[in-house]
Amino acid sequence: MASGDSGTIPGLPGFIDGHIHFPQVRVLGAYGNQLLDWLQKWIFPEEAKYTDRSYADGAAVKFMDALLSGGTTTCQAFTPSSPVSCEALFDAAAERNMRIITGLTGIDRFAPDYYVISPDDFYRESKRLIEQYHRKGRNLYAITPRFAVGCTDNMMERCSQLKKEHPDCWINTHISENPTEVYQARVEFPDCPDYTSVHEKHGLLGPKFTAGHGVWLSNDELRRFSESGAAVCFCPLSNLFLGSGLFRIGRATDPLHPVRLSVGCDMGGGNAFSIIRVLEEAYKVGMCNNTMLDGSVNPREQDLAEAERNKLSPYRAFYLATLGGARSLYLDDILSNFDKGKEADFVVLDWKAGQAAMEWHQSLTTETTPATMEEAVALLFGIMACGDDRNVDETWISGNRAYKKS
Ligand code: GUN
Ligand code: ZN
């Protein structure tokens, strides 16, 4: 933390969002469906509009503005299956000099004909986009198989080929989000004993691989993530909004096999852009993991240490949103703290802003600028538990102020 004026929490490294969808801005907060029906009813029809470059350009402005006003300075984002939309997002990020990981999304089944992309077209266009954008300025490319239910073996094999030909690229996907999806993935890949083995079979699991959600990953799958260096992005807003389930953060952070973790809003599966709100919901999910819905405690007979880890401390929460997220994306050598030589992406939080009584209840911790680390962290927990993007005062990108709350 760096020091700041009275009334603001001293600057923090900018927030890192490990999992978000560029083409879902307009379907944020869609009513009434769980994952697979929600995709068909709301998502594919909207994402199909992004074949129009001007529609995609307009959306990119709103997407970037929403990220910055929430304090997010880096994200790993899904595009639709249209190459022009991917160009629009890379160009919009470059215009703001913002670090982004994104890439063309591959899906060749489970979606309407007007939306799918063939494995050959996906491969050809991905290669073109990698040449055009990867490591140009702050842009980084992610090979992006949307999810196993939407990708044939042929599509997964094209992703594998791309990774072999461009080993420096990232891989971004979804895994084990919703019970029906997990079942469907098992049906589609009968030769794979679990969801993770779909990615192992195609040689994708490993460093710079991130899978969103992982709510229903088994203990053994979490161990294989840990050992291979692959990451999970915890998306609590989405997991609650779409009714997908409770991610077991205490298990994923087991010191015997800790998984690299980031947090993500998963907008529009998640119903907000705000990483502050993501941390709030992450805390609630962890607390619920320690209670059975019938009221019994520690139903999974998890050990007490795991139960303790389910309780997301403000230290761990803000670590996940900054340096921990960067580590999960293999960007911690260049991002997310104040070490000399690192990229200057910061957020300045206002601990008194937000809900009506925020200033008064925060004053229980301190009336003035926090004098100790303990006070500062207590105020940060106050922001994470009760705040949102109204608590973001300024966002800085590459040493320049990119957002100031009016
Ligand atoms: N799985 C495949 N596509 C999606 C998506 O757009 N959002 C979420 N939350 N899960 C997915
Ligand atoms: Zn997602």
Coordinates of C-alpha atoms and ligand atoms in Angstrom, one line a residue:
M1 CA 0.0 0.0 0.0
A2 CA 1.3 3.5 -0.8
S3 CA 0.3 6.5 1.3
G4 CA -2.5 8.9 0.2
D5 CA -4.7 11.8 1.4
S6 CA -7.1 11.6 4.3
G7 CA -10.4 10.1 3.3
T8 CA -8.9 7.7 0.8
I9 CA -7.2 4.4 1.3
P10 CA -3.7 4.8 0.1
G11 CA -3.2 3.5 -3.4
L12 CA -3.4 -0.2 -4.2
P13 CA -2.2 -2.1 -7.2
G14 CA -5.1 -2.1 -9.8
F15 CA -7.5 -4.9 -9.6
I16 CA -7.1 -8.0 -11.9
D17 CA -10.2 -9.6 -13.2
G18 CA -9.3 -13.2 -14.3
H19 CA -12.5 -13.9 -16.1
I20 CA -15.0 -11.6 -17.9
H21 CA -17.0 -11.6 -21.1
F22 CA -16.7 -8.6 -23.4
P23 CA -19.9 -9.2 -25.4
Q24 CA -22.2 -9.6 -22.4
V25 CA -22.4 -5.9 -21.2
R26 CA -26.0 -5.5 -22.5
V27 CA -27.3 -8.8 -21.1
L28 CA -26.1 -8.1 -17.6
G29 CA -28.7 -9.2 -15.1
A30 CA -30.8 -11.5 -17.3
Y31 CA -33.7 -13.1 -15.4
G32 CA -34.5 -16.6 -14.6
N33 CA -32.1 -19.2 -16.1
Q34 CA -29.3 -21.4 -15.1
L35 CA -26.1 -21.7 -17.2
L36 CA -27.1 -23.8 -20.2
D37 CA -30.5 -22.3 -20.8
W38 CA -29.2 -18.8 -20.1
L39 CA -26.5 -19.2 -22.8
Q40 CA -29.2 -20.2 -25.4
K41 CA -31.8 -17.7 -24.4
W42 CA -29.8 -14.6 -23.7
I43 CA -26.1 -14.9 -24.6
F44 CA -25.7 -16.4 -28.0
P45 CA -28.3 -14.1 -29.6
E46 CA -26.6 -11.0 -28.1
E47 CA -23.0 -12.2 -28.9
A48 CA -24.0 -12.8 -32.5
K49 CA -24.4 -9.0 -32.9
Y50 CA -20.7 -8.6 -32.5
T51 CA -20.0 -9.6 -36.1
D52 CA -20.8 -5.9 -36.8
R53 CA -17.6 -4.0 -36.1
S54 CA -19.4 -0.8 -35.2
Y55 CA -21.6 -2.6 -32.6
A56 CA -18.4 -4.2 -31.1
D57 CA -16.6 -0.8 -31.1
G58 CA -19.4 0.9 -29.2
A59 CA -19.6 -2.0 -26.7
A60 CA -15.8 -1.9 -26.2
V61 CA -16.0 1.7 -25.0
K62 CA -18.7 0.8 -22.4
F63 CA -16.8 -2.3 -21.4
M64 CA -13.5 -0.4 -20.8
D65 CA -15.2 2.5 -19.0
A66 CA -17.0 0.1 -16.7
L67 CA -13.8 -1.8 -15.9
L68 CA -11.9 1.4 -15.0
S69 CA -14.7 2.8 -12.9
G70 CA -14.6 -0.4 -10.8
G71 CA -10.8 -0.1 -10.4
T72 CA -10.0 -3.0 -12.7
T73 CA -6.8 -2.4 -14.6
T74 CA -6.1 -5.8 -16.2
C75 CA -8.6 -8.4 -17.3
Q76 CA -8.6 -11.8 -19.1
A77 CA -11.7 -11.6 -21.3
F78 CA -13.7 -13.8 -23.6
T79 CA -14.8 -12.4 -27.0
P80 CA -17.6 -13.8 -29.2
S81 CA -16.8 -16.2 -32.0
S82 CA -16.3 -13.4 -34.5
P83 CA -12.7 -12.2 -35.3
V84 CA -13.8 -8.6 -35.8
S85 CA -15.0 -8.4 -32.2
C86 CA -11.6 -9.6 -31.0
E87 CA -9.9 -6.9 -33.0
A88 CA -12.3 -4.3 -31.5
L89 CA -11.4 -5.3 -28.0
F90 CA -7.6 -5.4 -28.6
D91 CA -7.8 -2.0 -30.3
A92 CA -9.9 -0.5 -27.4
A93 CA -7.5 -1.8 -24.8
A94 CA -4.5 -0.5 -26.8
E95 CA -6.1 2.9 -27.1
R96 CA -6.1 3.1 -23.3
N97 CA -2.7 1.4 -23.0
M98 CA -4.4 -1.2 -20.7
R99 CA -3.0 -4.7 -20.3
I100 CA -5.5 -7.2 -21.5
I101 CA -5.5 -11.0 -22.2
T102 CA -8.0 -12.0 -24.7
G103 CA -8.5 -14.0 -27.9
L104 CA -11.0 -15.4 -30.3
T105 CA -13.5 -17.7 -28.6
G106 CA -13.9 -21.2 -30.1
I107 CA -17.3 -23.0 -30.1
D108 CA -18.3 -25.4 -32.7
R109 CA -21.4 -27.1 -31.1
F110 CA -24.1 -26.5 -28.6
A111 CA -24.9 -23.0 -30.1
P112 CA -27.1 -21.9 -33.0
D113 CA -25.6 -22.4 -36.5
Y114 CA -25.4 -18.6 -36.9
Y115 CA -23.0 -18.4 -34.0
V116 CA -20.6 -21.4 -34.2
I117 CA -17.2 -21.3 -35.8
S118 CA -15.6 -24.3 -37.6
P119 CA -12.3 -25.6 -36.1
D120 CA -10.5 -24.7 -39.3
D121 CA -11.8 -21.1 -39.4
F122 CA -11.0 -20.8 -35.7
Y123 CA -7.5 -22.0 -36.2
R124 CA -6.8 -19.8 -39.2
E125 CA -8.3 -16.7 -37.6
S126 CA -6.6 -17.3 -34.2
K127 CA -3.2 -17.5 -36.0
R128 CA -3.8 -14.3 -37.8
L129 CA -4.9 -12.5 -34.6
I130 CA -1.9 -13.8 -32.7
E131 CA 0.4 -12.4 -35.4
Q132 CA -1.4 -9.1 -35.3
Y133 CA -1.9 -8.6 -31.6
H134 CA 0.1 -10.8 -29.3
R135 CA 2.7 -8.8 -27.3
K136 CA 1.9 -5.7 -29.4
G137 CA 2.0 -3.0 -26.7
R138 CA 0.3 -4.5 -23.6
N139 CA -1.9 -6.9 -25.5
L140 CA -1.6 -10.6 -24.8
Y141 CA -3.3 -13.5 -26.6
A142 CA -5.3 -16.3 -25.1
I143 CA -6.2 -19.4 -27.1
T144 CA -9.8 -19.7 -26.0
P145 CA -11.9 -22.9 -26.2
R146 CA -15.1 -21.7 -24.7
F147 CA -16.0 -24.9 -22.7
A148 CA -15.9 -28.6 -23.3
V149 CA -19.6 -28.8 -23.9
G150 CA -19.3 -26.4 -26.8
C151 CA -16.0 -27.8 -28.3
T152 CA -15.6 -31.0 -30.2
D153 CA -12.4 -33.0 -30.0
N154 CA -11.5 -31.4 -33.3
M155 CA -11.8 -27.9 -31.9
M156 CA -9.8 -28.9 -28.8
E157 CA -7.1 -30.4 -31.1
R158 CA -6.9 -27.1 -33.0
C159 CA -6.4 -25.3 -29.6
S160 CA -3.6 -27.8 -28.8
Q161 CA -2.0 -27.2 -32.2
L162 CA -2.1 -23.4 -31.6
K163 CA -0.5 -23.8 -28.1
K164 CA 2.3 -25.9 -29.6
E165 CA 2.9 -23.4 -32.4
H166 CA 2.6 -20.4 -30.0
P167 CA 3.7 -21.6 -26.6
D168 CA 3.9 -18.1 -25.3
C169 CA 0.1 -17.6 -25.5
W170 CA -2.3 -18.0 -22.6
I171 CA -5.3 -20.4 -22.5
N172 CA -8.6 -19.3 -21.2
T173 CA -11.7 -21.5 -20.7
H174 CA -14.5 -22.6 -18.4
I175 CA -14.6 -25.7 -16.3
S176 CA -17.0 -27.5 -13.9
E177 CA -19.3 -24.6 -13.4
N178 CA -22.8 -26.1 -13.2
P179 CA -23.9 -29.7 -12.4
T180 CA -25.8 -30.2 -15.7
E181 CA -22.8 -28.8 -17.7
V182 CA -20.5 -31.2 -15.9
Y183 CA -22.8 -34.1 -16.8
Q184 CA -23.0 -33.0 -20.4
A185 CA -19.2 -32.7 -20.6
R186 CA -18.9 -36.3 -19.5
V187 CA -21.4 -37.4 -22.1
E188 CA -19.6 -35.5 -24.9
F189 CA -16.1 -36.8 -23.9
P190 CA -16.9 -40.4 -22.8
D191 CA -13.2 -41.4 -23.0
C192 CA -12.4 -38.8 -20.3
P193 CA -12.8 -39.8 -16.7
D194 CA -13.5 -36.3 -15.5
Y195 CA -13.7 -32.7 -16.9
T196 CA -10.1 -31.8 -16.2
S197 CA -8.9 -34.8 -18.3
V198 CA -10.5 -33.2 -21.4
H199 CA -7.8 -30.6 -21.1
E200 CA -5.1 -33.0 -20.1
K201 CA -5.9 -35.2 -23.1
H202 CA -5.3 -32.2 -25.4
G203 CA -2.1 -31.1 -23.6
L204 CA -3.6 -27.8 -22.4
L205 CA -3.5 -28.1 -18.6
G206 CA -0.4 -26.3 -17.3
P207 CA 1.2 -22.9 -16.8
K208 CA -0.8 -19.9 -18.3
F209 CA -4.0 -22.0 -18.4
T210 CA -7.0 -20.5 -16.6
A211 CA -10.4 -22.1 -16.2
G212 CA -13.2 -20.1 -14.8
H213 CA -15.4 -21.4 -12.0
G214 CA -14.2 -25.0 -11.0
V215 CA -17.1 -25.2 -8.6
W216 CA -17.5 -28.9 -9.0
L217 CA -13.9 -29.9 -9.4
S218 CA -13.0 -33.0 -7.3
N219 CA -10.2 -33.0 -4.8
D220 CA -8.1 -35.0 -7.3
E221 CA -8.7 -32.5 -10.1
L222 CA -7.7 -29.6 -7.8
R223 CA -4.5 -31.5 -7.1
R224 CA -3.8 -31.9 -10.8
F225 CA -4.4 -28.2 -11.3
S226 CA -1.9 -27.4 -8.6
E227 CA 0.7 -29.8 -9.8
S228 CA 0.6 -28.7 -13.4
G229 CA 0.7 -24.9 -12.6
A230 CA -2.8 -24.3 -14.0
A231 CA -5.1 -21.7 -12.5
V232 CA -8.8 -21.5 -11.5
C233 CA -10.7 -18.2 -11.5
F234 CA -13.2 -18.0 -8.7
C235 CA -16.3 -16.1 -9.9
P236 CA -18.7 -15.9 -6.9
L237 CA -21.1 -13.2 -8.3
S238 CA -21.8 -15.5 -11.2
N239 CA -21.9 -18.7 -9.2
L240 CA -24.6 -17.2 -7.1
F241 CA -26.5 -15.3 -9.8
L242 CA -26.7 -18.4 -12.1
G243 CA -27.2 -20.7 -9.1
S244 CA -24.1 -22.8 -10.1
G245 CA -22.9 -23.6 -6.6
L246 CA -20.3 -22.8 -3.9
F247 CA -16.6 -22.8 -4.9
R248 CA -14.6 -24.5 -2.1
I249 CA -11.9 -21.9 -1.6
G250 CA -10.6 -23.6 1.6
R251 CA -9.9 -26.8 -0.4
A252 CA -8.4 -25.0 -3.4
T253 CA -5.9 -23.2 -1.1
D254 CA -4.8 -26.4 0.8
P255 CA -1.1 -25.8 1.5
L256 CA -0.4 -29.4 0.4
H257 CA -1.6 -28.6 -3.2
P258 CA -2.6 -25.0 -3.5
V259 CA -4.1 -24.0 -6.8
R260 CA -3.2 -20.7 -8.4
L261 CA -6.3 -18.5 -8.0
S262 CA -7.7 -15.3 -9.4
V263 CA -11.1 -13.7 -8.9
G264 CA -13.3 -12.7 -11.7
C265 CA -16.7 -11.0 -12.1
D266 CA -17.7 -13.2 -15.1
M267 CA -20.0 -10.4 -16.2
G268 CA -22.7 -11.1 -17.5
G269 CA -23.0 -14.4 -15.7
G270 CA -22.0 -12.2 -12.8
N271 CA -24.3 -9.3 -12.3
A272 CA -21.7 -6.5 -11.9
F273 CA -18.3 -5.5 -13.0
S274 CA -17.0 -4.6 -9.6
I275 CA -14.2 -6.6 -8.1
I276 CA -15.1 -5.1 -4.7
R277 CA -18.4 -6.8 -5.0
V278 CA -16.8 -10.0 -6.2
L279 CA -14.8 -10.0 -3.0
E280 CA -17.9 -9.5 -0.9
E281 CA -19.6 -12.5 -2.6
A282 CA -16.4 -14.5 -2.3
Y283 CA -16.5 -13.9 1.4
K284 CA -20.1 -15.0 1.6
V285 CA -19.5 -18.2 -0.4
G286 CA -16.7 -19.1 1.9
M287 CA -18.9 -18.6 5.0
C288 CA -21.6 -20.7 3.5
N289 CA -19.1 -23.5 2.8
N290 CA -18.8 -23.9 6.5
T291 CA -22.5 -24.4 7.0
M292 CA -24.9 -27.0 5.6
L293 CA -28.2 -25.6 4.4
D294 CA -29.9 -27.7 7.1
G295 CA -27.9 -25.9 9.7
S296 CA -25.2 -28.5 10.5
V297 CA -21.7 -27.3 10.7
N298 CA -18.7 -28.6 8.6
P299 CA -20.9 -31.1 6.7
R300 CA -18.1 -32.3 4.5
E301 CA -16.1 -33.3 7.6
Q302 CA -13.4 -31.0 6.3
D303 CA -10.7 -30.3 8.8
L304 CA -10.8 -27.2 10.9
A305 CA -7.9 -25.6 8.9
E306 CA -9.9 -25.9 5.7
A307 CA -12.9 -24.4 7.4
E308 CA -10.7 -21.5 8.5
R309 CA -9.4 -21.0 4.9
N310 CA -13.0 -20.8 3.7
K311 CA -13.2 -17.6 5.7
L312 CA -11.8 -15.1 3.2
S313 CA -9.7 -12.7 5.1
P314 CA -9.2 -9.2 3.7
Y315 CA -5.5 -10.0 3.3
R316 CA -6.2 -13.0 1.1
A317 CA -9.1 -11.2 -0.7
F318 CA -7.1 -8.2 -1.8
Y319 CA -4.1 -10.4 -2.6
L320 CA -6.4 -12.5 -4.9
A321 CA -7.6 -9.3 -6.6
T322 CA -4.0 -8.0 -7.1
L323 CA -0.7 -9.9 -6.8
G324 CA -2.4 -13.3 -6.4
G325 CA -4.4 -12.8 -9.6
A326 CA -1.3 -11.7 -11.4
R327 CA 0.5 -14.8 -10.2
S328 CA -2.3 -17.0 -11.4
L329 CA -1.9 -15.4 -14.8
Y330 CA 1.9 -15.6 -14.7
L331 CA 2.1 -11.8 -14.8
D332 CA 3.4 -11.2 -11.3
D333 CA 6.9 -10.4 -12.6
I334 CA 5.5 -7.2 -14.2
L335 CA 2.3 -6.3 -12.3
S336 CA 0.6 -5.8 -9.0
N337 CA 2.8 -4.3 -6.4
F338 CA 5.0 -1.3 -5.9
D339 CA 8.3 -3.0 -6.7
K340 CA 10.6 -0.8 -8.8
G341 CA 10.3 -1.5 -12.6
K342 CA 6.8 -2.9 -12.4
E343 CA 4.0 -1.4 -14.5
A344 CA 2.2 1.5 -12.8
D345 CA -1.4 0.4 -12.7
F346 CA -3.1 1.5 -9.5
V347 CA -6.4 2.2 -7.8
V348 CA -7.2 4.7 -5.1
L349 CA -10.1 3.7 -2.9
D350 CA -12.3 6.0 -0.8
W351 CA -13.2 4.2 2.4
K352 CA -15.9 6.7 3.4
A353 CA -17.9 6.6 0.1
G354 CA -20.7 4.3 -0.9
Q355 CA -23.7 3.4 1.2
A356 CA -25.4 6.1 3.3
A357 CA -23.9 5.3 6.6
M358 CA -20.5 4.1 5.3
E359 CA -18.5 7.0 6.8
W360 CA -20.0 6.6 10.2
H361 CA -19.6 2.8 10.4
Q362 CA -16.0 3.0 9.1
S363 CA -15.2 5.6 11.8
L364 CA -15.5 2.8 14.3
T365 CA -12.1 1.7 13.0
T366 CA -10.6 5.2 12.7
E367 CA -11.9 8.7 12.5
T368 CA -8.9 9.8 10.5
T369 CA -6.3 8.4 8.1
P370 CA -5.4 4.8 9.1
A371 CA -2.3 4.9 11.3
T372 CA -1.4 1.2 11.2
M373 CA -1.6 -1.7 8.8
E374 CA -4.3 -3.3 11.0
E375 CA -6.5 -0.2 10.7
A376 CA -6.0 0.0 7.0
V377 CA -6.9 -3.6 6.5
A378 CA -10.0 -3.2 8.7
L379 CA -11.1 -0.4 6.5
L380 CA -10.4 -2.5 3.4
F381 CA -12.7 -5.2 4.9
G382 CA -15.3 -2.5 5.4
I383 CA -15.1 -1.6 1.8
M384 CA -15.1 -5.2 0.6
A385 CA -18.1 -6.1 2.8
C386 CA -20.2 -3.0 2.2
G387 CA -18.8 -1.2 -0.8
D388 CA -18.8 -1.2 -4.6
D389 CA -17.5 1.0 -7.4
R390 CA -18.6 4.1 -5.5
N391 CA -15.5 3.4 -3.4
V392 CA -13.2 3.7 -6.3
D393 CA -11.9 7.2 -6.4
E394 CA -9.2 7.0 -9.1
T395 CA -7.8 4.4 -11.5
W396 CA -4.4 4.7 -13.0
I397 CA -3.1 2.9 -16.1
S398 CA 0.6 2.9 -17.0
G399 CA 1.3 5.9 -14.8
N400 CA -1.6 8.0 -16.1
R401 CA -4.9 8.7 -14.5
A402 CA -7.5 6.9 -16.6
Y403 CA -10.5 7.4 -14.3
K404 CA -11.6 9.9 -11.6
K405 CA -14.9 9.7 -9.8
S406 CA -16.9 12.8 -10.4
Ligands
GUN1 N1 -19.7 -21.4 -20.1 C1 -19.7 -21.3 -21.5 N2 -19.9 -20.0 -21.9 C2 -20.2 -19.3 -20.7 C3 -20.5 -18.0 -20.5 O1 -20.6 -17.2 -21.4 N3 -20.6 -17.6 -19.2 C4 -20.5 -18.5 -18.2 N4 -20.7 -18.1 -16.9 N5 -20.2 -19.8 -18.4 C5 -20.0 -20.2 -19.6
ZN2 ZN -17.5 -17.0 -18.0

